[in-house]
Amino acid sequence: LFPDVGATFLLSHLKAGDTVGRFLGMTGTTIKAWDCLRAGVGTHFVPSSSIPQLRTLLSQKCIAGVTGQQALRSCEEALREASQGAQPEASEAVLTDANLAVIERCFGGDTLEEIVARLQAETCEFAKATLAKMYQSCSPTSCKVTLAAMKEAGQEGANISGVLNMEFRLSQRFTTRPQPLSDFYEGIRAVLVDKDRKQSWNPGWDKLGDITPGKVAEFFAPLERGHPRGELTFDTELAFSEAKRAPFSPVVIKSKL
């Protein structure tokens, strides 16, 4: 679909660069601990076997009254003690030096068409596999919207509240409109209902021109007047609390699982 829950902001500000964020956001590539640390998606590493110890340390150090910088220091101490200097394995790493160079060259393109053309021009297996995955598993409409969203979230002055509002609009446009406006239902069918993994995107990868800038912009436009959920706003920490907004309409379940 698209990176949500603030992910467009996170991926646009990775220490490894926004091209890595675009690669992860547009392809949905799964990465492990080593890659997470290198990209900046993760900040600390604790082996799975040490998670119970980490829980205990956190409960001991982060007690009532420990707040602010003191709480942050307590968390850092717990992480250091639980990890004991452990480092994740680099086996099966995605973000190797060679792959990062390809990502930088290709996902620095300004449009999806340019990114695809750059991947096609590469001769390495990583570029070929990335392109094949996009053709098979990634909706071109979602890719174009994701690229636009990450550009928006990466602008100077962008903040998490504005990004969450933007992502909420995207969620409403993706989940309430059928093809060719959104591939959401087709993705659900192919992955969760029929489970045939034979997605039929509309428009497809051979018709990227049909996904015009104007159609992409529709995803970002203010929600229609009378929308049952209304805009998601975070002018203050309590702006979206039940005490400050109109109640949501009840959820109507139209099908049985």
Short mmCIF file of N, CA and C in Angstrom, two decimals, residues 3 11 19-31 94 103 107 112 115 119 126 129-135 137-139 142-143 146 150 205:
data_model
loop_
_atom_site.label_atom_id
_atom_site.label_comp_id
_atom_site.label_asym_id
_atom_site.label_seq_id
_atom_site.Cartn_x
_atom_site.Cartn_y
_atom_site.Cartn_z
N PRO A 3 3.91 3.43 3.01
CA PRO A 3 4.42 3.52 4.38
C PRO A 3 3.51 4.43 5.21
N LEU A 11 11.38 7.32 6.93
CA LEU A 11 12.15 6.86 5.78
C LEU A 11 12.75 8.01 4.97
N THR A 19 17.34 8.04 -0.44
CA THR A 19 17.19 7.04 -1.50
C THR A 19 16.97 5.65 -0.90
N VAL A 20 17.62 5.37 0.22
CA VAL A 20 17.40 4.09 0.91
C VAL A 20 15.96 4.04 1.42
N GLY A 21 15.47 5.17 1.93
CA GLY A 21 14.09 5.23 2.38
C GLY A 21 13.12 4.98 1.24
N ARG A 22 13.41 5.56 0.08
CA ARG A 22 12.55 5.33 -1.09
C ARG A 22 12.56 3.86 -1.48
N PHE A 23 13.74 3.28 -1.50
CA PHE A 23 13.87 1.86 -1.85
C PHE A 23 13.03 0.99 -0.91
N LEU A 24 13.15 1.22 0.40
CA LEU A 24 12.41 0.42 1.37
C LEU A 24 10.91 0.68 1.26
N GLY A 25 10.53 1.95 1.11
CA GLY A 25 9.12 2.29 1.07
C GLY A 25 8.41 1.83 -0.18
N MET A 26 9.10 1.88 -1.31
CA MET A 26 8.46 1.54 -2.58
C MET A 26 8.49 0.05 -2.87
N THR A 27 9.48 -0.68 -2.36
CA THR A 27 9.59 -2.11 -2.66
C THR A 27 9.09 -2.99 -1.53
N GLY A 28 8.99 -2.45 -0.32
CA GLY A 28 8.58 -3.26 0.82
C GLY A 28 9.59 -4.32 1.19
N THR A 29 10.84 -4.10 0.85
CA THR A 29 11.90 -5.07 1.13
C THR A 29 12.06 -5.30 2.63
N THR A 30 12.13 -6.55 3.03
CA THR A 30 12.32 -6.90 4.43
C THR A 30 13.80 -6.84 4.77
N ILE A 31 14.14 -6.17 5.85
CA ILE A 31 15.53 -6.09 6.28
C ILE A 31 15.66 -6.58 7.72
N VAL A 94 21.10 -6.74 3.05
CA VAL A 94 20.61 -6.12 1.82
C VAL A 94 21.40 -4.86 1.50
N ILE A 103 21.25 1.53 -5.21
CA ILE A 103 20.08 2.25 -4.68
C ILE A 103 20.24 3.75 -4.87
N PHE A 107 17.31 4.98 -7.21
CA PHE A 107 16.18 5.55 -6.49
C PHE A 107 16.35 7.05 -6.23
N LEU A 112 8.86 7.73 -10.95
CA LEU A 112 8.89 6.27 -10.98
C LEU A 112 9.42 5.79 -12.33
N ILE A 115 13.13 5.97 -12.21
CA ILE A 115 13.69 4.93 -11.34
C ILE A 115 13.70 3.59 -12.06
N LEU A 119 16.96 1.28 -13.15
CA LEU A 119 17.12 -0.12 -12.74
C LEU A 119 17.31 -1.01 -13.96
N PHE A 126 21.24 -7.59 -8.15
CA PHE A 126 20.42 -6.88 -7.17
C PHE A 126 19.42 -5.98 -7.88
N ALA A 129 16.73 -8.17 -9.51
CA ALA A 129 15.81 -8.74 -8.53
C ALA A 129 14.86 -7.67 -7.98
N THR A 130 15.40 -6.47 -7.79
CA THR A 130 14.56 -5.38 -7.28
C THR A 130 13.47 -5.04 -8.28
N LEU A 131 13.83 -4.95 -9.54
CA LEU A 131 12.86 -4.62 -10.58
C LEU A 131 11.82 -5.73 -10.71
N ALA A 132 12.27 -6.98 -10.65
CA ALA A 132 11.34 -8.11 -10.76
C ALA A 132 10.34 -8.10 -9.60
N LYS A 133 10.83 -7.78 -8.41
CA LYS A 133 9.95 -7.72 -7.24
C LYS A 133 8.92 -6.61 -7.40
N MET A 134 9.34 -5.47 -7.89
CA MET A 134 8.41 -4.36 -8.09
C MET A 134 7.33 -4.75 -9.09
N TYR A 135 7.72 -5.37 -10.20
CA TYR A 135 6.76 -5.77 -11.22
C TYR A 135 5.74 -6.77 -10.66
N SER A 137 5.09 -7.63 -7.18
CA SER A 137 4.43 -7.43 -5.90
C SER A 137 4.01 -6.00 -5.60
N CYS A 138 4.48 -5.02 -6.35
CA CYS A 138 4.24 -3.63 -6.00
C CYS A 138 3.28 -2.95 -6.98
N SER A 139 2.23 -2.37 -6.45
CA SER A 139 1.30 -1.62 -7.28
C SER A 139 1.98 -0.36 -7.80
N SER A 142 0.60 2.68 -6.11
CA SER A 142 1.14 2.83 -4.76
C SER A 142 2.57 3.36 -4.80
N CYS A 143 3.35 2.89 -5.75
CA CYS A 143 4.73 3.36 -5.85
C CYS A 143 4.79 4.85 -6.16
N THR A 146 3.65 6.70 -3.04
CA THR A 146 4.68 6.61 -2.00
C THR A 146 5.83 7.56 -2.29
N MET A 150 6.87 10.64 0.18
CA MET A 150 8.19 10.75 0.80
C MET A 150 8.86 12.06 0.44
N TRP A 205 2.16 -1.95 -14.98
CA TRP A 205 3.50 -1.40 -15.14
C TRP A 205 3.79 -0.98 -16.57
#
